[in-house]
Tab-separated table of C-alpha atoms and ligand atoms in Angstrom:
chain	number	residue	atom	x	y	z
G	155	MET	CA	17.755	-34.404	2.223
G	156	ILE	CA	20.904	-33.142	3.865
G	157	THR	CA	23.005	-34.697	1.110
G	158	SER	CA	20.829	-33.155	-1.533
G	159	LEU	CA	21.581	-29.753	-0.044
G	160	GLY	CA	25.251	-30.552	-0.322
G	161	ILE	CA	25.890	-30.504	3.394
G	162	ASN	CA	28.477	-32.910	4.708
G	163	THR	CA	28.622	-32.116	8.375
G	164	VAL	CA	25.584	-32.665	10.506
G	165	ASP	CA	24.414	-29.349	11.859
G	166	PRO	CA	21.389	-29.651	14.186
G	167	THR	CA	20.050	-26.296	12.984
G	168	VAL	CA	19.955	-27.545	9.422
G	169	ILE	CA	18.346	-30.792	10.394
G	170	ASP	CA	15.494	-28.973	12.107
G	171	LEU	CA	14.879	-26.676	9.163
G	172	VAL	CA	15.292	-29.428	6.611
G	173	ARG	CA	13.017	-31.723	8.546
G	174	ASP	CA	10.429	-29.025	8.465
G	175	THR	CA	10.600	-28.791	4.683
G	176	GLU	CA	9.938	-32.536	4.501
G	177	ARG	CA	6.618	-32.319	6.261
G	178	THR	CA	3.417	-32.397	4.340
G	179	ASP	CA	1.487	-29.168	3.858
G	180	ASP	CA	-0.974	-30.238	6.493
G	181	ASP	CA	1.739	-29.959	9.105
G	182	LEU	CA	2.666	-26.366	8.385
G	183	VAL	CA	1.578	-24.078	11.161
G	184	LEU	CA	2.267	-20.417	10.526
G	185	SER	CA	2.014	-17.417	12.783
G	186	VAL	CA	1.430	-13.906	11.508
G	187	ILE	CA	2.551	-11.234	13.928
G	188	GLY	CA	0.828	-7.909	13.332
G	189	CYS	CA	-2.691	-8.139	11.918
G	190	GLY	CA	-3.147	-4.727	10.363
G	191	TYR	CA	-3.748	-4.445	6.658
G	192	LEU	CA	-0.732	-6.508	5.538
G	193	GLY	CA	-0.987	-9.101	8.301
G	194	ALA	CA	-4.734	-9.629	7.919
G	195	VAL	CA	-4.365	-10.182	4.163
G	196	HIS	CA	-1.367	-12.457	4.641
G	197	ALA	CA	-2.977	-14.548	7.373
G	198	ALA	CA	-6.226	-15.004	5.437
G	199	SER	CA	-4.371	-15.788	2.199
G	200	MET	CA	-2.076	-18.337	3.849
G	201	ALA	CA	-5.125	-20.083	5.339
G	202	ALA	CA	-6.717	-20.053	1.873
G	203	LEU	CA	-3.622	-21.892	0.622
G	204	GLY	CA	-4.340	-24.659	3.125
G	205	HIS	CA	-1.958	-23.734	5.912
G	206	THR	CA	-2.900	-23.534	9.562
G	207	VAL	CA	-2.469	-19.935	10.642
G	208	VAL	CA	-2.634	-17.994	13.872
G	209	GLY	CA	-2.651	-14.213	13.647
G	210	VAL	CA	-1.460	-12.268	16.672
G	211	ASP	CA	-1.820	-8.586	17.443
G	212	VAL	CA	-1.449	-6.392	20.518
G	213	ASP	CA	-4.630	-4.497	19.574
G	214	GLN	CA	-7.480	-6.507	21.072
G	215	SER	CA	-10.119	-4.633	19.054
G	216	LYS	CA	-8.414	-5.760	15.833
G	217	ILE	CA	-8.322	-9.352	17.054
G	218	THR	CA	-12.003	-9.249	17.949
G	219	ALA	CA	-12.955	-7.762	14.568
G	220	LEU	CA	-10.827	-10.233	12.594
G	221	GLY	CA	-12.265	-13.100	14.624
G	222	GLN	CA	-15.654	-11.980	13.270
G	223	ALA	CA	-14.258	-11.799	9.718
G	224	ARG	CA	-14.227	-7.991	9.731
G	225	PRO	CA	-11.104	-6.640	7.941
G	226	PRO	CA	-9.242	-3.565	9.252
G	227	LEU	CA	-9.630	-1.812	5.859
G	228	TYR	CA	-11.926	-2.439	2.955
G	229	GLU	CA	-10.290	-4.932	0.616
G	230	PRO	CA	-12.082	-6.981	-2.046
G	231	ARG	CA	-12.292	-10.716	-1.199
G	232	LEU	CA	-10.702	-10.283	2.224
G	233	ALA	CA	-13.872	-10.606	4.314
G	234	ASP	CA	-14.802	-13.807	2.428
G	235	LEU	CA	-11.333	-15.254	2.855
G	236	LEU	CA	-11.387	-14.469	6.568
G	237	ALA	CA	-14.801	-16.085	6.936
G	238	ASP	CA	-13.667	-19.189	5.013
G	239	GLY	CA	-10.478	-19.521	7.055
G	240	LEU	CA	-12.241	-19.036	10.386
G	241	GLY	CA	-15.006	-21.434	9.350
G	242	SER	CA	-12.558	-24.135	8.294
G	243	GLY	CA	-10.690	-23.924	11.603
G	244	ARG	CA	-7.427	-23.255	9.769
G	245	LEU	CA	-7.359	-19.597	10.779
G	246	ARG	CA	-7.611	-17.987	14.182
G	247	PHE	CA	-6.599	-14.756	15.826
G	248	ALA	CA	-5.232	-14.187	19.312
G	249	GLY	CA	-4.100	-11.314	21.493
G	250	ASP	CA	-1.682	-13.428	23.528
G	251	PRO	CA	1.729	-13.862	21.855
G	252	ALA	CA	1.959	-17.335	23.412
G	253	ALA	CA	-0.489	-18.388	20.680
G	254	VAL	CA	2.462	-18.582	18.255
G	255	ARG	CA	3.920	-21.485	20.238
G	256	ARG	CA	2.734	-24.244	17.876
G	257	ALA	CA	3.853	-22.402	14.749
G	258	THR	CA	7.206	-23.133	13.119
G	259	VAL	CA	7.182	-20.252	10.635
G	260	HIS	CA	6.516	-16.746	11.934
G	261	PHE	CA	5.704	-13.881	9.578
G	262	LEU	CA	6.480	-10.367	10.802
G	263	CYS	CA	3.797	-8.117	9.305
G	264	VAL	CA	3.740	-5.063	11.564
G	265	GLY	CA	3.682	-1.513	10.239
G	266	THR	CA	6.810	0.602	9.842
G	267	PRO	CA	5.320	4.115	9.793
G	268	GLN	CA	7.143	7.412	9.426
G	269	GLN	CA	8.762	8.474	12.720
G	270	PRO	CA	6.726	11.092	14.535
G	271	GLY	CA	8.362	14.412	13.725
G	272	GLY	CA	10.897	12.765	11.392
G	273	VAL	CA	11.181	11.122	8.000
G	274	ALA	CA	12.930	7.819	8.795
G	275	ALA	CA	10.995	4.600	9.402
G	276	ASP	CA	9.819	3.939	12.934
G	277	LEU	CA	10.831	0.364	13.748
G	278	ARG	CA	9.387	0.259	17.255
G	279	HIS	CA	6.524	-2.064	16.310
G	280	LEU	CA	8.874	-4.401	14.471
G	281	ASP	CA	11.289	-4.622	17.385
G	282	ALA	CA	8.400	-5.115	19.776
G	283	ALA	CA	7.066	-7.949	17.580
G	284	VAL	CA	10.440	-9.706	17.688
G	285	THR	CA	10.653	-9.192	21.453
G	286	ALA	CA	7.202	-10.753	21.831
G	287	LEU	CA	8.174	-13.697	19.627
G	288	LEU	CA	11.558	-14.523	21.198
G	289	PRO	CA	10.306	-16.467	24.257
G	290	TYR	CA	8.407	-18.857	21.976
G	291	LEU	CA	11.025	-19.463	19.295
G	292	LYS	CA	12.133	-23.070	18.973
G	293	SER	CA	15.067	-24.750	17.338
G	294	GLY	CA	14.416	-24.953	13.590
G	295	ASP	CA	11.806	-22.174	13.495
G	296	LEU	CA	11.896	-19.740	10.598
G	297	VAL	CA	11.081	-16.059	11.086
G	298	VAL	CA	10.030	-14.302	7.864
G	299	GLY	CA	10.074	-10.516	7.649
G	300	LYS	CA	7.490	-8.964	5.339
G	301	SER	CA	7.365	-5.388	6.597
G	302	THR	CA	9.026	-2.616	4.559
G	303	VAL	CA	12.264	-1.825	6.389
G	304	PRO	CA	15.448	0.200	6.028
G	305	VAL	CA	18.248	-1.867	4.528
G	306	GLY	CA	20.274	-3.494	7.321
G	307	THR	CA	17.264	-4.318	9.509
G	308	ALA	CA	17.159	-8.035	8.642
G	309	ALA	CA	20.802	-8.587	9.623
G	310	ARG	CA	20.199	-6.783	12.905
G	311	LEU	CA	17.057	-8.802	13.675
G	312	ARG	CA	18.768	-12.086	12.825
G	313	ALA	CA	21.425	-11.297	15.424
G	314	ARG	CA	18.699	-10.581	17.988
G	315	ILE	CA	16.903	-13.833	17.178
G	316	GLN	CA	19.995	-16.019	17.190
G	317	ALA	CA	21.249	-14.522	20.449
G	318	VAL	CA	18.223	-16.206	22.037
G	319	GLU	CA	17.668	-19.213	19.760
G	320	PRO	CA	20.790	-19.952	17.687
G	321	ALA	CA	18.995	-22.696	15.777
G	322	ALA	CA	16.261	-20.404	14.412
G	323	GLU	CA	16.695	-18.659	11.063
G	324	LEU	CA	15.426	-15.442	9.478
G	325	ALA	CA	14.400	-14.750	5.874
G	326	TRP	CA	13.316	-11.410	4.394
G	327	ASN	CA	10.406	-11.764	2.001
G	328	PRO	CA	9.009	-8.309	1.220
G	329	GLU	CA	5.401	-7.856	0.134
G	330	PHE	CA	4.501	-5.747	-2.879
G	331	LEU	CA	0.763	-5.741	-2.471
G	332	ARG	CA	-1.440	-2.914	-3.667
G	333	GLU	CA	-4.536	-1.901	-1.776
G	334	GLY	CA	-7.591	-3.023	-3.642
G	335	HIS	CA	-5.661	-5.971	-5.140
G	336	ALA	CA	-3.983	-7.212	-1.991
G	337	VAL	CA	-5.438	-10.722	-1.949
G	338	ALA	CA	-4.639	-11.350	-5.617
G	339	ASP	CA	-1.170	-9.845	-5.155
G	340	THR	CA	-0.541	-12.231	-2.245
G	341	LEU	CA	-1.910	-15.383	-3.866
G	342	ALA	CA	-0.509	-14.680	-7.345
G	343	PRO	CA	2.374	-12.222	-6.938
G	344	ASP	CA	4.422	-10.829	-9.833
G	345	ARG	CA	7.524	-12.211	-8.150
G	346	LEU	CA	8.700	-13.711	-4.888
G	347	VAL	CA	11.845	-12.333	-3.306
G	348	TYR	CA	13.596	-14.269	-0.556
G	349	GLY	CA	16.468	-12.615	1.260
G	350	VAL	CA	18.332	-15.401	3.051
G	351	PRO	CA	21.757	-15.793	4.590
G	352	GLY	CA	24.388	-17.844	2.759
G	353	GLY	CA	24.840	-21.473	3.736
G	354	PRO	CA	22.583	-24.441	4.378
G	355	THR	CA	20.119	-22.776	6.733
G	356	GLY	CA	19.519	-20.066	4.142
G	357	THR	CA	18.916	-22.703	1.475
G	358	ALA	CA	16.565	-24.576	3.760
G	359	ALA	CA	14.713	-21.336	4.524
G	360	ALA	CA	14.211	-20.687	0.792
G	361	ASP	CA	12.973	-24.276	0.332
G	362	LEU	CA	10.491	-23.801	3.127
G	363	LEU	CA	9.210	-20.543	1.611
G	364	ASN	CA	8.818	-22.343	-1.711
G	365	ARG	CA	6.671	-24.890	0.079
G	366	ILE	CA	4.541	-22.224	1.693
G	367	TYR	CA	4.041	-20.487	-1.673
G	368	ALA	CA	3.931	-23.801	-3.583
G	369	LYS	CA	0.942	-22.813	-5.711
G	370	ALA	CA	2.448	-19.546	-6.943
G	371	VAL	CA	5.793	-21.263	-7.534
G	372	ALA	CA	4.115	-24.067	-9.505
G	373	ASP	CA	2.283	-21.424	-11.556
G	374	GLY	CA	5.648	-20.098	-12.696
G	375	THR	CA	6.028	-17.035	-10.447
G	376	PRO	CA	9.656	-15.910	-10.697
G	377	VAL	CA	11.507	-16.560	-7.432
G	378	ILE	CA	14.538	-14.429	-6.660
G	379	ILE	CA	16.703	-15.889	-3.931
G	380	THR	CA	19.134	-13.302	-2.729
G	381	ASP	CA	20.824	-11.746	0.299
G	382	TYR	CA	19.073	-9.664	2.950
G	383	ALA	CA	20.214	-6.278	1.649
G	384	THR	CA	19.009	-6.943	-1.896
G	385	ALA	CA	15.631	-8.174	-0.660
G	386	GLU	CA	15.157	-5.124	1.547
G	387	LEU	CA	16.315	-2.793	-1.219
G	388	THR	CA	14.002	-4.408	-3.784
G	389	LYS	CA	10.961	-3.207	-1.892
G	390	ALA	CA	12.305	0.289	-1.269
G	391	ALA	CA	13.492	0.597	-4.871
G	392	ALA	CA	10.174	-0.626	-6.315
G	393	ASN	CA	8.219	2.008	-4.411
G	394	ALA	CA	10.798	4.702	-5.213
G	395	PHE	CA	10.567	3.823	-8.901
G	396	LEU	CA	6.765	3.936	-8.936
G	397	ALA	CA	6.753	7.267	-7.099
G	398	THR	CA	9.339	8.645	-9.512
G	399	LYS	CA	7.262	7.584	-12.479
G	400	ILE	CA	4.219	9.410	-11.114
G	401	SER	CA	6.170	12.569	-10.281
G	402	PHE	CA	7.858	12.458	-13.686
G	403	ILE	CA	4.540	12.544	-15.519
G	404	ASN	CA	3.272	15.220	-13.134
G	405	ALA	CA	6.303	17.360	-13.972
G	406	MET	CA	5.389	16.829	-17.637
G	407	ALA	CA	1.852	17.958	-16.762
G	408	ASP	CA	3.251	21.317	-15.657
G	409	LEU	CA	5.137	21.558	-18.959
G	410	CYS	CA	1.920	20.794	-20.798
G	411	ASP	CA	0.135	23.552	-18.898
G	412	ALA	CA	2.944	25.943	-19.748
G	413	THR	CA	2.949	25.061	-23.436
G	414	GLY	CA	-0.609	24.114	-24.333
G	415	GLY	CA	0.112	20.378	-24.439
G	416	ASP	CA	-2.038	17.521	-23.179
G	417	VAL	CA	-0.424	15.236	-20.601
G	418	VAL	CA	-2.888	12.388	-21.135
G	419	GLN	CA	-2.006	12.141	-24.802
G	420	LEU	CA	1.648	12.543	-23.915
G	421	ALA	CA	1.401	9.645	-21.418
G	422	ASP	CA	-0.368	7.498	-24.027
G	423	ALA	CA	2.355	8.234	-26.553
G	424	LEU	CA	5.109	7.490	-24.023
G	425	GLY	CA	3.340	4.380	-22.770
G	426	HIS	CA	3.357	2.722	-26.181
G	427	ASP	CA	7.110	2.481	-25.823
G	428	ARG	CA	7.386	-0.944	-24.225
G	429	ARG	CA	10.500	0.136	-22.356
G	430	ILE	CA	8.431	2.798	-20.576
G	431	GLY	CA	4.914	1.340	-20.306
G	432	ARG	CA	1.665	3.244	-19.611
G	433	GLN	CA	1.154	2.159	-15.987
G	434	PHE	CA	1.871	4.751	-13.287
G	435	LEU	CA	1.846	7.541	-15.855
G	436	GLY	CA	-1.493	8.803	-14.565
G	437	ALA	CA	-0.896	12.547	-14.111
G	438	GLY	CA	-3.033	14.519	-11.684
G	439	LEU	CA	-3.161	15.013	-7.951
G	440	GLY	CA	-0.253	12.662	-7.281
G	441	PHE	CA	0.371	9.810	-4.902
G	442	GLY	CA	-0.692	9.331	-1.296
G	443	GLY	CA	-1.574	6.425	0.943
G	444	GLY	CA	0.193	4.545	3.686
G	445	CYS	CA	3.166	3.441	1.595
G	446	LEU	CA	4.686	5.464	-1.245
G	447	PRO	CA	5.073	8.823	0.566
G	448	LYS	CA	6.576	7.442	3.772
G	449	ASP	CA	8.621	4.789	1.994
G	450	ILE	CA	10.481	7.218	-0.281
G	451	ARG	CA	11.258	9.441	2.708
G	452	ALA	CA	12.513	6.505	4.776
G	453	PHE	CA	14.603	5.291	1.818
G	454	LEU	CA	16.285	8.666	1.482
G	455	ALA	CA	16.821	8.919	5.258
G	456	ARG	CA	18.482	5.494	5.284
G	457	ALA	CA	20.668	6.361	2.290
G	458	GLU	CA	21.803	9.486	4.131
G	459	GLU	CA	22.706	7.419	7.196
G	460	LEU	CA	24.759	5.177	4.931
G	461	GLY	CA	26.566	8.155	3.376
G	462	ALA	CA	24.800	7.594	0.046
G	463	GLY	CA	22.259	10.401	0.394
G	464	SER	CA	23.405	12.212	-2.737
G	465	SER	CA	22.547	9.148	-4.853
G	466	LEU	CA	18.925	9.354	-3.751
G	467	GLY	CA	18.670	13.150	-3.603
G	468	PHE	CA	16.243	12.995	-6.525
G	469	LEU	CA	13.660	11.441	-4.210
G	470	ARG	CA	13.457	14.763	-2.369
G	471	GLU	CA	12.412	16.296	-5.686
G	472	VAL	CA	9.965	13.439	-6.373
G	473	ASP	CA	8.344	14.158	-2.998
G	474	ALA	CA	8.293	17.927	-3.614
G	475	ILE	CA	6.742	17.572	-7.085
G	476	ASN	CA	4.127	15.294	-5.582
G	477	LEU	CA	3.203	17.632	-2.731
G	478	HIS	CA	3.093	20.551	-5.138
G	479	ARG	CA	0.213	18.852	-6.995
G	480	ARG	CA	-2.042	19.465	-4.031
G	481	ALA	CA	-1.072	23.137	-3.830
G	482	ARG	CA	-1.654	23.435	-7.583
G	483	LEU	CA	-5.150	22.008	-7.312
G	484	VAL	CA	-6.004	24.353	-4.453
G	485	GLU	CA	-4.709	27.239	-6.598
G	486	LEU	CA	-6.971	26.181	-9.485
G	487	ALA	CA	-9.945	25.846	-7.128
G	488	LEU	CA	-9.348	29.304	-5.642
G	489	ASP	CA	-9.063	30.645	-9.155
G	490	ALA	CA	-12.384	29.023	-10.075
G	491	CYS	CA	-13.919	30.811	-7.056
G	492	GLY	CA	-12.607	34.136	-8.332
G	493	GLY	CA	-10.107	34.184	-5.453
G	494	LEU	CA	-12.921	34.431	-2.892
G	495	PRO	CA	-13.570	30.904	-1.534
G	496	ALA	CA	-15.365	31.909	1.695
G	497	GLY	CA	-18.873	30.500	1.734
G	498	ARG	CA	-18.604	28.990	-1.774
G	499	ARG	CA	-20.183	25.546	-2.105
G	500	ILE	CA	-17.531	23.099	-3.269
G	501	ALA	CA	-18.354	19.421	-3.824
G	502	VAL	CA	-15.355	17.149	-3.341
G	503	LEU	CA	-15.807	13.792	-5.045
G	504	GLY	CA	-13.491	11.285	-3.409
G	505	ALA	CA	-11.704	11.149	-0.068
G	506	ALA	CA	-9.839	7.826	-0.264
G	507	PHE	CA	-6.223	8.020	-1.447
G	508	LYS	CA	-7.213	5.977	-4.484
G	509	PRO	CA	-10.339	4.288	-5.809
G	510	GLY	CA	-11.163	0.791	-4.572
G	511	SER	CA	-10.027	1.618	-1.039
G	512	ASP	CA	-11.406	3.282	2.086
G	513	ASP	CA	-7.905	4.267	3.202
G	514	ILE	CA	-7.501	7.987	3.841
G	515	ARG	CA	-3.899	7.903	5.068
G	516	ASP	CA	-2.056	10.812	3.439
G	517	SER	CA	-4.910	11.170	0.992
G	518	PRO	CA	-4.275	13.931	-1.565
G	519	ALA	CA	-8.047	14.392	-1.950
G	520	LEU	CA	-8.605	14.953	1.736
G	521	ASP	CA	-5.617	17.273	1.965
G	522	VAL	CA	-7.093	19.497	-0.764
G	523	ALA	CA	-10.550	19.407	0.855
G	524	GLU	CA	-9.099	20.401	4.230
G	525	ARG	CA	-7.124	23.282	2.757
G	526	LEU	CA	-10.166	24.672	0.959
G	527	ALA	CA	-12.293	24.321	4.090
G	528	SER	CA	-9.618	26.215	6.025
G	529	PHE	CA	-10.120	29.118	3.582
G	530	GLY	CA	-13.755	29.218	4.646
G	531	ALA	CA	-15.197	27.417	1.609
G	532	ASP	CA	-18.379	25.417	2.208
G	533	VAL	CA	-16.845	22.041	1.317
G	534	VAL	CA	-18.968	18.894	1.157
G	535	ILE	CA	-17.051	15.631	0.723
G	536	THR	CA	-18.462	12.410	-0.580
G	537	ASP	CA	-16.867	9.020	-1.216
G	538	PRO	CA	-18.338	5.571	-1.850
G	539	ARG	CA	-16.349	3.982	1.000
G	540	ALA	CA	-14.309	6.438	3.035
G	541	VAL	CA	-16.986	8.771	4.474
G	542	ASP	CA	-17.073	7.078	7.894
G	543	ARG	CA	-13.309	7.302	8.276
G	544	VAL	CA	-13.360	11.000	7.370
G	545	ALA	CA	-16.166	11.646	9.849
G	546	GLU	CA	-14.273	9.790	12.598
G	547	THR	CA	-10.944	11.541	12.088
G	548	ARG	CA	-11.994	14.994	10.768
G	549	PRO	CA	-15.194	15.915	12.594
G	550	GLN	CA	-14.783	19.526	11.415
G	551	LEU	CA	-15.343	18.500	7.751
G	552	ARG	CA	-18.781	18.093	6.192
G	553	VAL	CA	-19.308	14.670	4.663
G	554	THR	CA	-22.183	12.878	3.044
G	555	ARG	CA	-22.690	9.429	1.689
G	556	SER	CA	-25.052	10.840	-0.912
G	557	LEU	CA	-23.468	11.974	-4.158
G	558	ASP	CA	-26.662	13.817	-4.966
G	559	GLU	CA	-26.520	15.804	-1.721
G	560	ALA	CA	-22.852	16.660	-2.297
G	561	VAL	CA	-23.333	18.059	-5.788
G	562	ARG	CA	-26.739	19.726	-5.403
G	563	GLY	CA	-26.265	23.490	-5.472
G	564	ALA	CA	-22.464	23.227	-5.835
G	565	GLU	CA	-20.606	26.116	-7.417
G	566	LEU	CA	-17.537	24.005	-8.079
G	567	ILE	CA	-17.017	20.246	-8.434
G	568	LEU	CA	-13.636	18.737	-7.655
G	569	LEU	CA	-13.050	15.168	-8.848
G	570	LEU	CA	-10.192	14.071	-6.583
G	571	THR	CA	-10.430	10.259	-6.437
G	572	GLU	CA	-11.348	8.554	-9.706
G	573	TRP	CA	-14.006	6.124	-8.459
G	574	PRO	CA	-15.714	4.514	-11.480
G	575	GLU	CA	-19.100	5.941	-10.446
G	576	TYR	CA	-17.675	9.466	-10.635
G	577	VAL	CA	-15.946	8.855	-13.944
G	578	ALA	CA	-19.270	7.576	-15.313
G	579	LEU	CA	-21.217	10.695	-14.261
G	580	ASN	CA	-23.437	12.154	-16.930
G	581	PRO	CA	-22.387	15.803	-17.424
G	582	VAL	CA	-25.767	16.803	-18.856
G	583	ALA	CA	-27.721	15.448	-15.895
G	584	LEU	CA	-25.213	16.847	-13.422
G	585	SER	CA	-25.342	20.325	-14.908
G	586	LYS	CA	-29.046	20.454	-13.963
G	587	VAL	CA	-28.433	20.047	-10.213
G	588	VAL	CA	-25.370	22.230	-9.668
G	589	ASP	CA	-25.394	25.984	-9.267
G	590	ARG	CA	-22.465	26.548	-11.619
G	591	ALA	CA	-21.195	23.978	-14.102
G	592	VAL	CA	-17.512	24.217	-13.196
G	593	ILE	CA	-15.375	21.108	-12.671
G	594	ILE	CA	-11.722	20.498	-11.905
G	595	ASP	CA	-10.683	16.972	-12.799
G	596	GLY	CA	-7.836	16.260	-10.362
G	597	ARG	CA	-7.269	12.803	-11.830
G	598	ASN	CA	-7.606	13.542	-15.553
G	599	ALA	CA	-10.223	10.833	-15.609
G	600	LEU	CA	-12.948	12.579	-17.626
G	601	ASP	CA	-13.337	13.329	-21.310
G	602	PRO	CA	-12.912	17.127	-21.528
G	603	ALA	CA	-14.698	17.387	-24.903
G	604	ARG	CA	-17.789	15.616	-23.566
G	605	TRP	CA	-17.976	17.814	-20.468
G	606	ARG	CA	-17.420	21.026	-22.385
G	607	ALA	CA	-20.065	19.993	-24.921
G	608	ALA	CA	-22.492	19.688	-21.992
G	609	GLY	CA	-21.761	23.286	-21.040
G	610	TRP	CA	-19.145	22.717	-18.363
G	611	SER	CA	-16.068	24.781	-17.673
G	612	TYR	CA	-13.519	21.922	-17.434
G	613	ARG	CA	-9.968	22.055	-16.043
G	614	GLY	CA	-7.589	19.105	-15.766
G	615	LEU	CA	-3.997	19.078	-14.557
G	616	GLY	CA	-1.705	19.313	-17.570
G	617	ARG	CA	-4.547	19.413	-20.075
G	618	ALA	CA	-4.282	22.967	-21.306
G	619	GLY	CA	-4.288	21.647	-24.849
G	620	SER	CA	-7.303	19.366	-24.496
Z	905	UDX	C1	1.876	0.891	-3.388
Z	905	UDX	C2	2.659	-0.022	-4.343
Z	905	UDX	O1	2.014	-0.039	-5.616
Z	905	UDX	C3	2.721	-1.443	-3.767
Z	905	UDX	O2	3.490	-2.276	-4.611
Z	905	UDX	C4	3.329	-1.388	-2.384
Z	905	UDX	O3	3.364	-2.680	-1.797
Z	905	UDX	C5	2.550	-0.430	-1.497
Z	905	UDX	O4	2.476	0.863	-2.106
Z	905	UDX	P1	-0.714	1.314	-2.873
Z	905	UDX	O5	-0.276	2.275	-1.807
Z	905	UDX	O6	-1.815	0.357	-2.602
Z	905	UDX	O7	0.535	0.422	-3.348
Z	905	UDX	O8	-1.187	2.205	-4.089
Z	905	UDX	P2	-0.815	2.414	-5.628
Z	905	UDX	O9	-1.803	1.722	-6.464
Z	905	UDX	O10	0.619	2.166	-5.872
Z	905	UDX	O11	-1.104	3.982	-5.739
Z	905	UDX	C6	-0.370	4.895	-4.915
Z	905	UDX	C7	-0.812	6.309	-5.166
Z	905	UDX	O12	-0.359	6.740	-6.439
Z	905	UDX	C8	-2.322	6.538	-5.157
Z	905	UDX	O13	-2.581	7.744	-4.438
Z	905	UDX	C9	-2.670	6.697	-6.622
Z	905	UDX	O14	-3.799	7.524	-6.815
Z	905	UDX	C10	-1.403	7.354	-7.154
Z	905	UDX	N1	-1.171	7.107	-8.591
Z	905	UDX	C11	-1.013	5.842	-9.048
Z	905	UDX	C12	-1.088	8.196	-9.459
Z	905	UDX	O15	-1.203	9.358	-9.055
Z	905	UDX	N2	-0.856	7.958	-10.788
Z	905	UDX	C13	-0.696	6.699	-11.275
Z	905	UDX	O16	-0.485	6.571	-12.484
Z	905	UDX	C14	-0.778	5.609	-10.387
């Protein structure tokens, strides 16, 4: 094996890592440190691939819930995968970091949120995870970073790890998973990116990752083996590109409103160009969630630290265009209330940051609902999955699980998260239960002609010409 890697001198570090790659799959014991959304999905998916996995988290309530197959956020297939893994004995969760002792590969999956009061990434959880892992690291262990981090973090963490265990190695293997598709994105990713150091231990680390992801690799998933900086930048750049695409089409929406154009038709026409593609050209209320907003800000902050801020200055504009969508929708809603929102019954359909999720982190829908409520409007929010989270975190807002209750007697309907059940609403039937048939389609998800034919006053964002 050593010869096949082209190594002539016997380096004990390499032997340990290479030996590990020679084991059978049954021998692979993985730890996943941080069992929030990313970690829970990763741990359950790795167990589904046949590996033995221990998930560790400092939050005992998370550990207890996961041990009962209850995911931290709604995610299709995750509860089943957790139950299968726990049932098979291949998956377990623990609050004590010592539980990682038997594992030889350790995935770092903790969150890297926006710094309180700042825009850069807060790496406290990541550093704490490494600190917790260090006493248990053994010669030949591989640490694999999956969290989204500022470029330069992997090199810094490798130095920390090797100061304690010189014969352990670090790889950076960013995740690209989307909420609502996280299990599929983990088991069958579009690509695998391994940031590894040069030399034999880096090669052995990439071989080991190929073994862990053997199914995806065998299915032809492209594998990009690169340096740390490129791996870290790939994740930041992917999110920056997606955010830019959304803000670009939203800027076009404003142009459509100013000129009588229709942004949905424009996006269709652009999307047929294979170099552009239709995905992420959904104009409307813009992006939210736990990733895109904070990741573009952290990317810009890091570029500024590196003296390259001017190259990413456009991301400030991407962020501003995005936030302006919310203000624009509030403006349209106030307009629809004749400028007098106090006491007006407004039904808000959707609270999650996107359909298919119960995540309300930086949700554009909730932001709009809160602003209108602060103007004294009588706002009632409904959502197929996120109502409990809204009730827990925003007790001042009125929520209901019942769509019927939300819309009955409403003077204005706001469609803010395009759940399929809202998109499928029958405008004729709905017009019979509301007080005024006025709708603002914040996601451009409805057919304006159909709604107008049913007697509705319809407004989209960038659909002046529809
Ligand atoms: C995103 C990235 O897609 C994923 O690769 C990364 O790992 C994490 O961040 P996610 O946050 O789950 O995933 O959501 P995504 O599907 O990207 O949507 C982000 C936001 O953009 C949502 O608020 C969505 O409503 C909005 N969006 C998306 C649009 O406004 N228009 C679009 O065309 C697409």
